[in-house]
Coordinates of C-alpha atoms and ligand atoms in Angstrom, one line a residue:
M730 CA -7.4 36.8 -20.7
T731 CA -6.3 33.2 -20.0
S732 CA -8.4 30.2 -19.1
R733 CA -7.7 26.7 -18.0
V734 CA -8.7 25.6 -21.5
C735 CA -5.8 27.7 -23.0
E736 CA -3.4 26.4 -20.4
V737 CA -4.2 22.7 -20.7
L738 CA -4.4 22.7 -24.5
N739 CA -1.5 25.2 -25.0
I740 CA -3.5 27.5 -27.3
K741 CA -4.0 31.3 -27.5
Y742 CA -7.8 31.5 -27.8
P743 CA -10.1 29.2 -25.8
I744 CA -11.8 28.2 -29.1
I745 CA -12.0 24.6 -30.3
Q746 CA -13.0 23.9 -33.9
G747 CA -15.7 21.2 -33.9
G748 CA -14.8 17.9 -35.4
M749 CA -17.4 17.6 -38.2
A750 CA -17.5 14.3 -40.1
W751 CA -16.6 14.8 -43.8
V752 CA -16.0 18.6 -43.1
S753 CA -13.1 18.9 -40.7
T754 CA -10.0 18.1 -42.7
A755 CA -6.3 18.8 -42.1
K756 CA -6.6 22.1 -44.1
L757 CA -9.3 23.5 -41.9
A758 CA -7.8 22.1 -38.6
A759 CA -4.2 23.4 -39.4
A760 CA -5.6 26.8 -40.2
V761 CA -7.4 27.0 -36.9
S762 CA -4.4 25.8 -34.9
E763 CA -2.0 28.1 -36.7
S764 CA -4.4 31.0 -36.0
G765 CA -4.5 30.3 -32.2
G766 CA -7.5 28.0 -31.7
L767 CA -7.5 24.2 -31.5
G768 CA -7.9 22.7 -34.9
V769 CA -9.6 19.3 -35.0
I770 CA -9.6 16.6 -37.7
A771 CA -12.8 14.6 -37.8
S772 CA -12.3 10.8 -38.2
G773 CA -16.0 10.0 -38.5
G774 CA -16.9 8.3 -41.8
R775 CA -13.2 8.0 -42.8
D776 CA -10.7 5.1 -42.7
A777 CA -7.5 5.0 -40.6
D778 CA -5.2 5.6 -43.6
W779 CA -7.0 8.8 -44.5
L780 CA -6.7 10.0 -40.9
R781 CA -3.0 9.2 -40.7
S782 CA -2.3 11.2 -43.9
E783 CA -4.4 14.1 -42.7
I784 CA -2.6 14.3 -39.4
K785 CA 0.7 14.3 -41.3
K786 CA -0.6 17.1 -43.6
A787 CA -1.6 19.2 -40.7
R788 CA 1.8 18.7 -39.0
K789 CA 3.5 20.1 -42.2
V790 CA 1.5 23.3 -42.0
T791 CA 1.6 24.0 -38.2
D792 CA 3.7 23.0 -35.2
K793 CA 0.8 24.0 -32.9
P794 CA -1.4 21.4 -31.1
I795 CA -3.8 19.4 -33.3
G796 CA -6.8 17.4 -32.2
V797 CA -8.6 14.4 -33.6
N798 CA -12.4 13.9 -33.1
I799 CA -13.3 10.2 -32.5
M800 CA -16.9 9.4 -33.2
L801 CA -17.8 6.4 -30.9
L802 CA -20.7 5.2 -33.1
S803 CA -18.1 4.5 -35.9
S804 CA -17.4 0.8 -36.6
N805 CA -13.6 1.5 -37.0
V806 CA -13.0 3.2 -33.6
D807 CA -10.1 0.8 -32.6
D808 CA -8.3 1.6 -35.9
V809 CA -8.8 5.4 -35.4
V810 CA -7.6 5.1 -31.8
K811 CA -4.5 3.2 -33.0
V812 CA -3.6 5.9 -35.6
S813 CA -4.2 8.7 -33.1
L814 CA -1.9 7.1 -30.6
E815 CA 0.8 6.3 -33.2
E816 CA 0.8 9.8 -34.6
K817 CA 0.8 11.3 -31.1
V818 CA -1.9 13.8 -31.7
D819 CA -2.0 16.4 -29.0
V820 CA -5.7 16.1 -28.1
V821 CA -8.5 13.6 -28.7
I822 CA -12.1 14.6 -28.5
F823 CA -14.6 11.7 -28.0
G824 CA -18.2 12.1 -29.1
A825 CA -21.4 10.1 -29.4
G826 CA -20.7 7.6 -26.7
N827 CA -18.7 6.4 -23.8
P828 CA -14.9 6.5 -24.3
A829 CA -14.1 4.6 -21.0
K830 CA -11.8 1.9 -22.5
Y831 CA -9.6 4.4 -24.3
V832 CA -9.0 7.2 -21.7
D833 CA -6.0 5.6 -19.9
V834 CA -4.1 4.7 -23.0
F835 CA -4.3 8.2 -24.3
K836 CA -3.3 9.7 -21.0
E837 CA -0.3 7.4 -20.8
N838 CA 0.6 8.6 -24.3
G839 CA 0.6 12.2 -23.2
T840 CA -2.5 13.0 -25.2
K841 CA -5.1 15.4 -23.6
V842 CA -8.5 13.7 -23.5
I843 CA -11.8 15.6 -24.0
S844 CA -15.3 14.0 -23.8
V845 CA -18.4 15.5 -25.4
V846 CA -21.5 15.1 -23.2
A847 CA -25.1 15.9 -23.5
S848 CA -26.0 15.6 -19.8
E849 CA -24.5 16.5 -16.4
I850 CA -24.7 12.9 -15.2
F851 CA -22.5 11.7 -18.0
A852 CA -20.1 14.6 -17.4
K853 CA -19.6 13.4 -13.8
R854 CA -18.8 9.9 -15.1
M855 CA -16.3 11.3 -17.5
E856 CA -14.6 13.3 -14.8
S857 CA -14.2 10.2 -12.7
L858 CA -12.6 8.4 -15.6
G859 CA -9.9 11.1 -15.6
V860 CA -10.7 13.1 -18.8
D861 CA -9.0 16.5 -18.9
M862 CA -12.1 18.5 -19.9
I863 CA -15.7 18.3 -20.9
V864 CA -17.4 19.7 -24.0
A865 CA -21.1 20.3 -22.9
E866 CA -22.9 20.2 -26.3
G867 CA -26.5 21.5 -26.4
T868 CA -29.2 20.5 -28.7
E869 CA -28.7 23.6 -30.9
A870 CA -25.6 21.9 -32.4
G871 CA -25.4 20.3 -35.8
G872 CA -25.2 16.5 -36.5
H873 CA -25.9 14.0 -33.7
I874 CA -27.4 15.8 -30.8
G875 CA -28.7 15.4 -27.2
S876 CA -32.0 17.0 -26.0
V877 CA -30.9 19.7 -23.5
S878 CA -30.3 23.3 -24.7
T879 CA -26.8 24.9 -24.3
M880 CA -28.2 27.5 -22.0
V881 CA -29.3 24.8 -19.5
L882 CA -26.7 22.1 -20.1
V883 CA -23.6 24.3 -19.7
P884 CA -24.3 25.6 -16.1
A885 CA -25.6 22.2 -15.1
V886 CA -22.3 20.6 -16.2
V887 CA -20.2 23.4 -14.6
E888 CA -22.0 22.7 -11.3
A889 CA -21.5 19.0 -11.6
V890 CA -17.7 18.8 -12.3
S891 CA -14.5 20.7 -11.3
I892 CA -12.5 20.1 -14.5
P893 CA -12.8 22.8 -17.2
V894 CA -16.0 22.9 -19.3
V895 CA -16.2 24.0 -22.9
A896 CA -19.6 25.2 -24.2
A897 CA -20.9 23.9 -27.5
G898 CA -24.1 24.0 -29.6
G899 CA -25.4 27.1 -31.3
I900 CA -22.3 29.2 -30.7
A901 CA -21.0 31.2 -33.7
T902 CA -20.5 34.8 -32.4
G903 CA -18.4 36.7 -29.8
K904 CA -21.5 37.6 -27.9
Q905 CA -22.3 34.0 -27.5
I906 CA -18.7 33.2 -26.4
A907 CA -19.0 35.9 -23.8
A908 CA -22.4 34.5 -22.7
S909 CA -20.7 31.0 -22.4
F910 CA -18.2 32.4 -20.0
M911 CA -21.1 33.9 -17.9
L912 CA -22.5 30.4 -17.7
G913 CA -19.2 29.2 -16.2
A914 CA -17.6 27.7 -19.4
E915 CA -13.9 28.3 -19.8
G916 CA -13.9 27.8 -23.6
V917 CA -16.2 27.1 -26.6
Q918 CA -16.4 24.6 -29.3
I919 CA -17.6 26.0 -32.6
G920 CA -18.5 23.8 -35.6
T921 CA -20.9 25.2 -38.1
R922 CA -19.4 28.7 -38.4
F923 CA -16.1 27.1 -39.6
I924 CA -17.9 25.6 -42.6
A925 CA -18.2 29.2 -44.0
T926 CA -14.4 29.7 -44.2
E927 CA -12.0 29.7 -47.1
E928 CA -10.0 26.8 -45.7
C929 CA -13.0 24.5 -45.3
E930 CA -12.9 22.0 -48.1
V931 CA -16.6 21.2 -48.5
H932 CA -18.5 21.7 -51.7
P933 CA -19.5 25.3 -52.3
N934 CA -23.2 24.3 -52.2
Y935 CA -22.7 23.3 -48.5
K936 CA -21.2 26.7 -47.6
E937 CA -24.0 28.5 -49.6
K938 CA -26.7 26.6 -47.6
V939 CA -25.0 27.6 -44.3
L940 CA -24.8 31.2 -45.4
K941 CA -28.5 31.3 -46.4
A942 CA -29.9 29.5 -43.3
S943 CA -32.0 31.3 -40.8
T944 CA -32.5 30.0 -37.2
R945 CA -35.4 27.6 -38.1
D946 CA -33.6 26.0 -41.1
A947 CA -31.5 23.5 -39.0
V948 CA -34.1 20.8 -38.3
V949 CA -34.0 17.5 -36.4
T950 CA -34.3 14.2 -38.2
G951 CA -33.9 10.6 -37.2
R952 CA -35.7 10.9 -33.9
I953 CA -37.1 7.4 -34.2
T954 CA -33.6 5.9 -34.2
G955 CA -32.7 7.3 -30.8
H956 CA -29.8 9.2 -32.5
P957 CA -31.4 12.4 -33.7
V958 CA -29.4 14.4 -36.2
R959 CA -29.7 18.2 -37.0
V960 CA -29.4 19.1 -40.6
L961 CA -30.4 22.0 -42.9
R962 CA -33.8 21.8 -44.6
N963 CA -33.8 20.1 -48.0
P964 CA -35.7 17.3 -49.8
L965 CA -33.8 14.6 -47.9
A966 CA -34.5 16.3 -44.5
R967 CA -38.2 16.5 -45.5
E968 CA -38.3 12.7 -46.3
L969 CA -36.6 11.9 -43.0
I970 CA -39.0 14.0 -41.0
K971 CA -41.9 12.2 -42.8
I972 CA -40.4 8.9 -41.7
D973 CA -40.3 10.1 -38.1
E974 CA -43.9 11.3 -38.4
R975 CA -45.2 7.9 -39.5
C976 CA -42.9 6.1 -37.0
G977 CA -41.0 4.4 -39.8
T978 CA -38.0 2.1 -39.3
Q979 CA -34.2 2.4 -39.3
E980 CA -34.3 0.6 -42.6
D981 CA -36.4 3.3 -44.1
I982 CA -33.9 5.8 -43.0
D983 CA -30.8 3.9 -44.2
K984 CA -32.4 3.5 -47.7
I985 CA -32.3 7.3 -48.2
A986 CA -29.6 8.5 -45.8
T987 CA -26.7 6.1 -46.3
G988 CA -23.8 8.0 -47.8
S989 CA -25.7 11.3 -47.6
L990 CA -23.1 13.2 -45.5
K991 CA -20.5 12.5 -48.1
A992 CA -23.0 13.4 -50.8
A993 CA -23.4 16.8 -49.2
A994 CA -19.8 17.6 -48.3
V995 CA -18.1 16.2 -51.4
D996 CA -20.7 16.3 -54.2
G997 CA -22.8 19.2 -52.9
D998 CA -25.9 17.1 -53.7
L999 CA -28.7 19.6 -52.7
K1000 CA -31.5 17.0 -52.9
R1001 CA -30.0 13.9 -51.4
G1002 CA -27.2 15.3 -49.3
S1003 CA -27.3 15.5 -45.5
F1004 CA -26.1 19.1 -44.7
M1005 CA -25.5 18.7 -41.0
A1006 CA -25.4 22.1 -39.3
G1007 CA -26.4 23.8 -36.1
Q1008 CA -28.9 26.5 -35.5
S1009 CA -26.0 29.0 -35.4
A1010 CA -25.8 28.7 -39.2
A1011 CA -28.0 31.7 -39.0
F1012 CA -25.0 33.8 -37.8
A1013 CA -22.7 32.8 -40.7
K1014 CA -23.1 35.7 -43.1
K1015 CA -19.9 35.6 -45.1
I1016 CA -17.0 33.2 -46.1
S1017 CA -14.1 34.3 -44.0
P1018 CA -10.4 33.3 -43.9
V1019 CA -10.0 31.3 -40.6
N1020 CA -7.4 33.7 -39.1
E1021 CA -9.7 36.7 -39.6
L1022 CA -12.7 34.8 -38.2
L1023 CA -10.8 33.9 -35.0
K1024 CA -9.6 37.5 -34.6
E1025 CA -13.2 38.8 -35.1
L1026 CA -14.7 36.3 -32.7
W1027 CA -12.2 37.1 -30.0
C1028 CA -12.5 40.9 -30.5
E1029 CA -16.3 40.7 -30.2
T1030 CA -16.0 38.5 -27.1
I1031 CA -13.7 41.0 -25.4
E1032 CA -16.0 43.9 -26.4
S1033 CA -19.0 42.1 -25.0
L1034 CA -17.2 41.3 -21.7
K1035 CA -16.0 44.9 -21.5
K1036 CA -19.6 46.3 -21.6
F1037 CA -19.9 45.1 -18.0
E1038 CA -17.1 47.4 -16.9
S1039 CA -19.2 50.4 -17.5
V1040 CA -22.2 49.0 -15.5
D1041 CA -22.4 49.9 -11.8
L1042 CA -22.1 46.4 -10.4
E1043 CA -22.5 47.2 -6.7
V1044 CA -25.2 45.1 -5.1
E1045 CA -27.4 46.9 -2.6
R1046 CA -27.5 44.9 0.7
Ligands
TUI1582 O1 -20.9 13.3 -32.2 C1 -21.4 14.4 -32.2 N1 -22.0 14.9 -33.4 C2 -22.0 14.2 -34.6 S1 -21.3 12.7 -34.9 C3 -21.8 12.8 -36.5 S2 -21.4 11.6 -37.6 C4 -22.9 10.9 -37.8 N2 -23.2 10.4 -39.0 C5 -24.3 9.8 -39.3 C6 -25.3 9.7 -38.3 C7 -25.1 10.1 -37.0 C8 -23.9 10.8 -36.8 C9 -22.4 14.0 -36.7 N3 -22.5 14.7 -35.6 N4 -21.5 15.2 -31.2 C10 -21.0 14.9 -29.9 C11 -22.1 14.4 -29.0 N5 -22.0 13.4 -28.2 N6 -23.3 14.9 -29.0 C12 -24.0 14.1 -28.1 C13 -23.1 13.2 -27.6 C14 -23.4 12.2 -26.6 C15 -24.6 11.7 -26.4 C16 -24.8 10.7 -25.5 C17 -22.3 11.7 -25.9 C18 -22.5 10.7 -25.0 C19 -23.7 10.2 -24.8 O2 -24.0 9.2 -23.9 C20 -23.4 8.0 -24.0 C21 -23.8 7.1 -22.9 O3 -23.3 6.0 -22.8 O4 -24.8 7.5 -22.1

């Protein structure tokens, strides 16, 4: 089975590994690319030198395409853009904002440009800027999120644009990948499930929390800021929810949340860490090697799609 996503990105499986700040390093990204998906290094929260060295690291492990996720809320976006251009990464994926001023320079550089959207209106704007594809990310996702569910957002975006659409948010199994195709997506972006892999370099406590999570454990915090963030329940999440409930301030949030993503990913700080994850954490049941995970996901996708071959699909007229 081929899709425009595989053709445009030059990959085997139409599966993009989500760029997760402090989680998606060269080791994870290179393993995903080497195994046939698109591996993505996340630049969020990192400086330009770190990014350059991670891109070089990934290039040593694999000659397959590598992507960089550029978080547009970051203060050092221009530096991250510069490094991504100089290192000629194959793909850039923009999230959390409008990448308008960067699209042309990457296209001229021969880099494929993907924009993450949380609405069909924004998707149309991105298409008119000339991006190569859209990631439609539903509210089930981890980290910074929009408000529309994947089930509704994906078909709305598919209807709105003619470039390929990649479904994201809450996806961690082959059945869900198959369902995404039914909604008109031509690929998927999976983040959280890749935390529970051998190649993911986060603290073991982070992986453990993902493995233990059930569907209601990935809760939304920071609603008052206008930039809500989905994280796994812990003492920090409870404090943040209380701030939302009493309509506190950004300052209240900053006091307890600054540096909390690093605290989770690097130190495994169970109390003060921000363990960003999507609702799909509930489907991560074991730590897998990346190549086995991708094979399993794709086998389950094909099995799910094949089920329909045995159904009598004639419509009575
Ligand atoms: O970017 C993400 N997810 C993230 S970024 C991140 S790092 C972070 N650290 C601390 C606090 C907050 C974030 C963790 N997770 N996903 C991509 C995404 N983009 N989701 C939603 C959007 C989005 C939303 C609105 C994209 C564009 C947009 O509209 C922009 C506009 O101008 O209307």
